[in-house]
Structures are given as C-alpha cells and as structure tokens.
Tab-separated table of C-alpha atoms in Angstrom:
chain	number	residue	atom	x	y	z
S	1	MET	CA	125.693	131.787	59.516
S	2	ILE	CA	127.047	130.544	62.822
S	3	PRO	CA	127.341	126.713	62.719
S	4	ARG	CA	124.546	125.067	64.709
S	5	VAL	CA	125.135	122.028	66.926
S	6	LEU	CA	122.503	120.017	68.753
S	7	THR	CA	123.199	118.098	71.943
S	8	VAL	CA	120.863	115.285	72.984
S	9	ALA	CA	121.736	114.508	76.585
S	10	GLY	CA	120.853	114.725	80.255
S	11	SER	CA	120.901	117.788	82.478
S	12	ASP	CA	123.592	118.055	85.179
S	13	SER	CA	122.284	120.369	87.884
S	14	GLY	CA	125.855	120.963	89.090
S	15	GLY	CA	126.801	122.395	85.698
S	16	GLY	CA	129.919	120.292	85.145
S	17	ALA	CA	128.747	117.696	82.641
S	18	GLY	CA	125.752	116.880	80.446
S	19	ILE	CA	123.766	119.536	78.611
S	20	GLN	CA	125.409	122.299	80.618
S	21	ALA	CA	128.957	121.222	79.706
S	22	ASP	CA	127.938	120.716	76.086
S	23	LEU	CA	126.520	124.214	75.690
S	24	LYS	CA	129.506	125.830	77.431
S	25	THR	CA	131.868	123.971	75.103
S	26	MET	CA	129.923	125.022	72.034
S	27	LEU	CA	129.937	128.660	73.106
S	28	ALA	CA	133.673	128.536	73.785
S	29	LEU	CA	134.298	127.088	70.316
S	30	GLY	CA	132.183	129.586	68.434
S	31	VAL	CA	129.134	127.573	67.443
S	32	HIS	CA	125.454	127.957	68.344
S	33	GLY	CA	124.458	125.231	70.782
S	34	MET	CA	120.926	123.824	71.012
S	35	SER	CA	119.591	121.092	73.259
S	36	VAL	CA	117.276	118.127	73.570
S	37	ILE	CA	117.054	117.150	77.240
S	38	THR	CA	116.630	113.395	77.738
S	39	ALA	CA	116.815	113.233	81.532
S	40	VAL	CA	117.079	115.442	84.577
S	41	THR	CA	119.586	114.594	87.285
S	42	ALA	CA	120.082	115.831	90.821
S	43	GLN	CA	123.862	115.998	90.697
S	44	ASN	CA	126.745	117.792	92.358
S	45	SER	CA	130.475	117.371	92.885
S	46	LEU	CA	129.876	114.343	95.124
S	47	GLY	CA	127.777	112.271	92.732
S	48	VAL	CA	124.324	111.707	91.283
S	49	GLN	CA	121.585	111.765	93.901
S	50	GLY	CA	118.721	111.090	91.499
S	51	ALA	CA	117.826	110.800	87.803
S	52	TRP	CA	114.517	111.019	85.957
S	53	GLU	CA	114.264	110.322	82.246
S	54	LEU	CA	111.848	112.265	80.067
S	55	PRO	CA	109.124	110.564	78.030
S	56	VAL	CA	110.096	109.547	74.506
S	57	GLU	CA	107.466	111.890	73.046
S	58	ALA	CA	109.029	114.863	74.871
S	59	VAL	CA	112.478	114.006	73.506
S	60	ARG	CA	111.139	113.510	69.990
S	61	ALA	CA	109.212	116.797	70.124
S	62	GLN	CA	112.286	118.756	71.238
S	63	TYR	CA	114.378	117.230	68.463
S	64	ARG	CA	111.848	117.862	65.708
S	65	SER	CA	111.225	121.396	66.947
S	66	VAL	CA	114.882	122.317	66.572
S	67	VAL	CA	115.819	120.356	63.472
S	68	ASP	CA	112.743	121.152	61.391
S	69	ASP	CA	112.951	124.918	61.929
S	70	ILE	CA	116.545	125.838	62.732
S	71	GLY	CA	118.475	122.932	61.249
S	72	VAL	CA	121.744	121.459	62.483
S	73	ARG	CA	125.286	121.038	61.192
S	74	ALA	CA	126.161	118.329	63.749
S	75	VAL	CA	124.491	116.315	66.506
S	76	LYS	CA	126.057	115.023	69.724
S	77	THR	CA	124.531	112.526	72.146
S	78	GLY	CA	125.217	111.874	75.813
S	79	MET	CA	123.067	110.325	78.530
S	80	LEU	CA	120.130	108.450	76.983
S	81	ALA	CA	119.162	106.367	80.032
S	82	SER	CA	116.836	103.713	78.558
S	83	ALA	CA	116.455	101.420	75.558
S	84	GLU	CA	113.356	103.338	74.492
S	85	LEU	CA	115.217	106.654	74.432
S	86	VAL	CA	118.261	105.130	72.715
S	87	GLU	CA	116.123	103.706	69.944
S	88	ALA	CA	114.091	106.883	69.471
S	89	VAL	CA	117.206	109.064	69.294
S	90	ALA	CA	118.939	106.646	66.918
S	91	GLU	CA	115.933	106.836	64.590
S	92	LEU	CA	115.915	110.638	64.715
S	93	ILE	CA	119.639	110.891	64.006
S	94	GLY	CA	119.375	108.368	61.202
S	95	GLY	CA	116.896	110.678	59.469
S	96	THR	CA	119.031	113.805	59.908
S	97	ASP	CA	121.565	114.844	57.275
S	98	ALA	CA	124.334	115.845	59.665
S	99	PRO	CA	127.337	114.127	61.272
S	100	ALA	CA	126.683	112.571	64.672
S	101	VAL	CA	129.094	112.208	67.589
S	102	ILE	CA	127.926	109.412	69.870
S	103	ASP	CA	129.240	109.437	73.435
S	104	PRO	CA	127.888	106.115	74.806
S	105	VAL	CA	127.579	107.344	78.369
S	106	GLY	CA	127.310	104.446	80.819
S	107	VAL	CA	128.406	105.798	84.194
S	108	SER	CA	129.187	109.164	85.723
S	109	LYS	CA	132.615	110.303	86.884
S	110	HIS	CA	131.584	109.149	90.355
S	111	GLY	CA	130.559	105.669	89.208
S	112	ASP	CA	126.807	106.284	89.145
S	113	SER	CA	124.942	104.352	86.436
S	114	LEU	CA	123.439	106.569	83.728
S	115	LEU	CA	122.327	103.829	81.337
S	116	ALA	CA	120.041	100.913	82.066
S	117	SER	CA	121.666	97.539	81.436
S	118	SER	CA	118.692	96.680	79.231
S	119	ALA	CA	119.708	99.539	76.900
S	120	LEU	CA	123.161	98.185	76.022
S	121	GLU	CA	121.937	96.102	73.101
S	122	SER	CA	120.075	99.087	71.694
S	123	VAL	CA	123.266	101.156	71.883
S	124	ARG	CA	125.142	98.421	70.028
S	125	THR	CA	122.589	97.723	67.319
S	126	LYS	CA	120.730	101.033	66.891
S	127	LEU	CA	122.875	103.947	68.087
S	128	LEU	CA	126.441	103.041	67.118
S	129	PRO	CA	125.477	102.310	63.485
S	130	VAL	CA	124.369	105.954	62.986
S	131	ALA	CA	127.569	107.399	64.505
S	132	THR	CA	130.022	109.412	62.464
S	133	VAL	CA	132.324	109.214	65.485
S	134	ALA	CA	131.813	107.104	68.622
S	135	THR	CA	133.798	108.194	71.684
S	136	PRO	CA	133.777	105.454	74.350
S	137	ASN	CA	136.154	105.462	77.301
S	138	LEU	CA	137.686	102.202	78.465
S	139	ASP	CA	134.885	101.393	80.912
S	140	GLU	CA	132.321	101.910	78.155
S	141	VAL	CA	134.349	99.752	75.758
S	142	ALA	CA	134.275	96.937	78.313
S	143	GLN	CA	130.555	97.446	78.921
S	144	LEU	CA	129.724	97.356	75.199
S	145	THR	CA	132.188	94.796	73.837
S	146	GLY	CA	133.639	92.830	76.757
S	147	VAL	CA	137.162	93.970	75.784
S	148	HIS	CA	139.153	95.085	78.830
S	149	VAL	CA	142.052	97.383	77.952
S	150	GLU	CA	145.022	97.457	80.301
S	151	SER	CA	147.741	98.737	77.965
S	152	GLU	CA	148.153	101.093	75.033
S	153	GLU	CA	148.706	98.154	72.692
S	154	GLN	CA	145.173	96.903	73.381
S	155	LEU	CA	143.547	100.104	72.125
S	156	ARG	CA	143.552	98.657	68.587
S	157	GLN	CA	141.642	95.604	69.785
S	158	ALA	CA	139.115	97.851	71.526
S	159	ALA	CA	138.674	99.996	68.426
S	160	ALA	CA	138.125	96.955	66.203
S	161	ALA	CA	135.489	95.616	68.596
S	162	VAL	CA	133.541	98.883	68.601
S	163	LEU	CA	133.814	99.319	64.824
S	164	GLU	CA	132.088	95.959	64.446
S	165	TYR	CA	128.879	97.722	65.486
S	166	GLY	CA	128.993	100.146	62.574
S	167	PRO	CA	130.277	103.632	63.453
S	168	ARG	CA	132.306	105.259	60.679
S	169	TRP	CA	135.056	106.274	63.128
S	170	VAL	CA	135.795	105.385	66.724
S	171	LEU	CA	137.848	107.337	69.234
S	172	ILE	CA	138.988	105.059	72.047
S	173	LYS	CA	139.810	107.300	74.990
S	174	GLY	CA	142.758	105.917	76.908
S	175	GLY	CA	142.715	108.452	79.690
S	176	HIS	CA	142.397	105.742	82.354
S	177	LEU	CA	145.722	104.176	81.357
S	178	PRO	CA	148.973	105.154	83.117
S	179	GLY	CA	151.409	107.553	81.452
S	180	ASP	CA	150.480	110.174	78.872
S	181	ALA	CA	146.817	110.621	77.964
S	182	VAL	CA	146.681	108.697	74.682
S	183	ASP	CA	143.629	108.154	72.475
S	184	LEU	CA	143.250	106.164	69.270
S	185	LEU	CA	141.092	107.454	66.416
S	186	THR	CA	140.509	105.021	63.565
S	187	ASP	CA	138.033	104.073	60.864
S	188	GLY	CA	139.540	100.600	60.644
S	189	SER	CA	142.059	101.704	58.042
S	190	ALA	CA	143.652	105.030	58.949
S	191	GLU	CA	144.992	105.418	62.484
S	192	HIS	CA	145.549	108.653	64.371
S	193	TRP	CA	147.233	108.488	67.780
S	194	LEU	CA	146.565	111.533	69.917
S	195	ARG	CA	148.856	112.151	72.867
S	196	ALA	CA	148.895	114.805	75.536
S	197	ALA	CA	150.706	115.265	78.814
S	198	ARG	CA	148.701	114.043	81.790
S	199	HIS	CA	147.796	116.844	84.186
S	200	ASP	CA	147.795	116.114	87.906
S	201	ASN	CA	144.337	117.538	88.514
S	202	ARG	CA	141.487	115.589	90.121
S	203	HIS	CA	138.866	118.050	88.887
S	204	THR	CA	137.885	116.341	85.638
S	205	HIS	CA	134.086	116.161	85.828
S	206	GLY	CA	132.549	116.512	82.361
S	207	THR	CA	135.617	115.480	80.359
S	208	GLY	CA	133.785	113.057	78.071
S	209	CYS	CA	130.854	115.384	77.401
S	210	THR	CA	133.232	118.224	76.680
S	211	LEU	CA	135.363	116.218	74.250
S	212	ALA	CA	132.373	114.897	72.289
S	213	SER	CA	130.839	118.369	72.084
S	214	ALA	CA	134.131	119.836	70.907
S	215	ILE	CA	134.341	117.203	68.160
S	216	ALA	CA	130.785	117.979	67.061
S	217	SER	CA	131.632	121.684	67.022
S	218	GLY	CA	134.584	121.033	64.744
S	219	LEU	CA	132.502	118.904	62.392
S	220	ALA	CA	129.863	121.645	62.264
S	221	LYS	CA	132.557	124.061	61.133
S	222	GLY	CA	133.380	121.750	58.242
S	223	LEU	CA	136.486	120.065	59.610
S	224	ALA	CA	137.228	116.481	58.602
S	225	VAL	CA	136.982	113.930	61.411
S	226	PRO	CA	140.742	113.695	62.180
S	227	GLU	CA	141.091	117.490	62.283
S	228	ALA	CA	137.972	117.911	64.418
S	229	VAL	CA	139.166	115.297	66.902
S	230	THR	CA	142.683	116.755	67.068
S	231	ALA	CA	141.320	120.240	67.786
S	232	ALA	CA	138.925	118.834	70.385
S	233	LYS	CA	141.717	116.953	72.126
S	234	GLU	CA	143.718	120.193	72.402
S	235	TYR	CA	140.736	122.043	73.808
S	236	VAL	CA	139.811	119.420	76.395
S	237	THR	CA	143.442	119.016	77.506
S	238	GLY	CA	143.544	122.716	78.347
S	239	ALA	CA	140.180	122.447	80.090
S	240	ILE	CA	141.442	119.562	82.241
S	241	GLU	CA	144.595	121.465	83.185
S	242	ALA	CA	142.436	124.403	84.297
S	243	GLY	CA	139.837	122.285	86.116
S	244	PHE	CA	138.809	123.813	89.423
S	245	ALA	CA	137.403	122.824	92.799
S	246	LEU	CA	133.647	123.074	93.187
S	247	GLY	CA	131.779	121.790	96.217
S	248	GLY	CA	133.305	119.018	98.308
S	249	GLY	CA	134.083	116.459	95.612
S	250	ILE	CA	135.313	116.329	92.013
S	251	GLY	CA	135.158	119.713	90.323
S	252	PRO	CA	134.599	120.369	86.605
S	253	VAL	CA	136.975	121.037	83.772
S	254	ASP	CA	137.141	124.720	82.859
S	255	HIS	CA	135.246	125.253	79.616
S	256	GLY	CA	136.292	128.901	79.512
S	257	TRP	CA	140.019	128.335	80.001
S	258	ARG	CA	140.983	130.041	76.756
S	259	PHE	CA	139.077	133.204	77.707
S	260	ARG	CA	140.801	133.313	81.090
S	261	ALA	CA	144.191	132.529	79.590
S	262	GLY	CA	143.837	135.506	77.282
S	263	ALA	CA	142.462	137.870	79.915
C-alpha cells in the first residue's frame, strides 16, 4: 500500500506554500497526500491579501473523515491560525497512532502574520508536546521561546528551549544565518548537523512547508527521524536551487525538480 500522509494546514491560492506545497511534495516523494484545510488565504507572490480560518467543527470533521476511513502513516501541520484550532488539532493528533511533524507557522515568507498572538501559548503547551519532530525557523524560535539566534553556536540553545515544551525531536532551521544553510536536529541527546550549500535564489516561497512535508513523507515510509530529515533536507535543497519566478514577487521552490532534472 502506498504510504498515506495527512497535512493539516492552510490553503495558499498562489500554489507555492500551504496545502498546495504539501501535496506537491508528497506526490514528488511517492506517498499519497491527504488534506485537512484549516484556513483559506488570498495569497500570491507579493504577499497575503486576506485569510479566513475555518470553524473548528469543519477541521475536526475533515480529520476524522480521513483518519477513521483511510488511516494515516504520518501527519504534518502548518498554518493553524487560532488558539481554538491549535488546541483542536493537538487533541486530534494526540489520539492518532502516527508520527507528527509540527511546523509552528507564525508568519509567511513576506512577513504576514499567520498565527494569532493569543495562540502562542496553545502551541507551546498543547501542540509541541504531541510532536515527533518540530521544525521551527529562527523567527519562530524567537516567537515561541524568546531565544534570538544570531550564530550557528546558538542553535543548541534554541533547540534546548524548544525541547522544553515536549517534542521528541526538534529541527532548528538555520537558513536565515549567513554562510551555508545549516540546521540542527536533536532529541536533547543525539545531535545531527545538516549542511548544504546556500543557493543564490530569491524564489524560496514554501520552503518550510515543503521541508516538513518531506520529513512526514519519509516517516510514513518507515524511515527513522534522522534519516527522514536528512532525505528531506536533500530534497528541499534541490527545490530551492530550482525555485522559479512567478508573478511580481517571491516565486516558489520547485517541487518537481527531480522530474525535470531527469527529463
């Protein structure tokens, strides 16, 4: 049976991030992607022009519909918008026997807020504790923990601060630091440093969604966390390198780069 992965996230009408990026990633990596839409955004390469969250009962119904009939091998979360949605999704994931990749989305690539400030405590106390892997970037680390990372050496401090909230593993994404793109994956004991050359390409919309979905895809295939994250890092690095212009602003990473490379 094809491994099944469920994404719980917002819709990006421009197709570069959110549910759309998640499903493209899952297809590219050979798993069956399914979705629970938490919010609808009016979004393009220039930014987010509007966002409307769905009612909790609609999110819960979508989740139960998929999980109770089809089943899942991994779950990935993205934009959850409000404390009510965060808490509902955390409860659903906590009752699901599958690994969960939590991408604590706070802002878009353009700096638009995608999470209410009132929801931060719910992310800390409800969502992170059910995470198999949490994947915050440096802005999200600062938002959640107050730790501001300005050098590679501080990634350990950031990881320790996030682990305090209960995820089994945390991947601190250091892509905003100068030099190579370096990330730290740790469970508080083992450390895995993932490095990749930095590509001079401004078209990086959807990077975080893509990485988290790639990790979930690897976990659904039965990979251990370090192997799933390593494979996801390789995939997203290629997608960033192949990112392309779309509209008048920041274009998306190329989820199909491996297909085009082999064409």
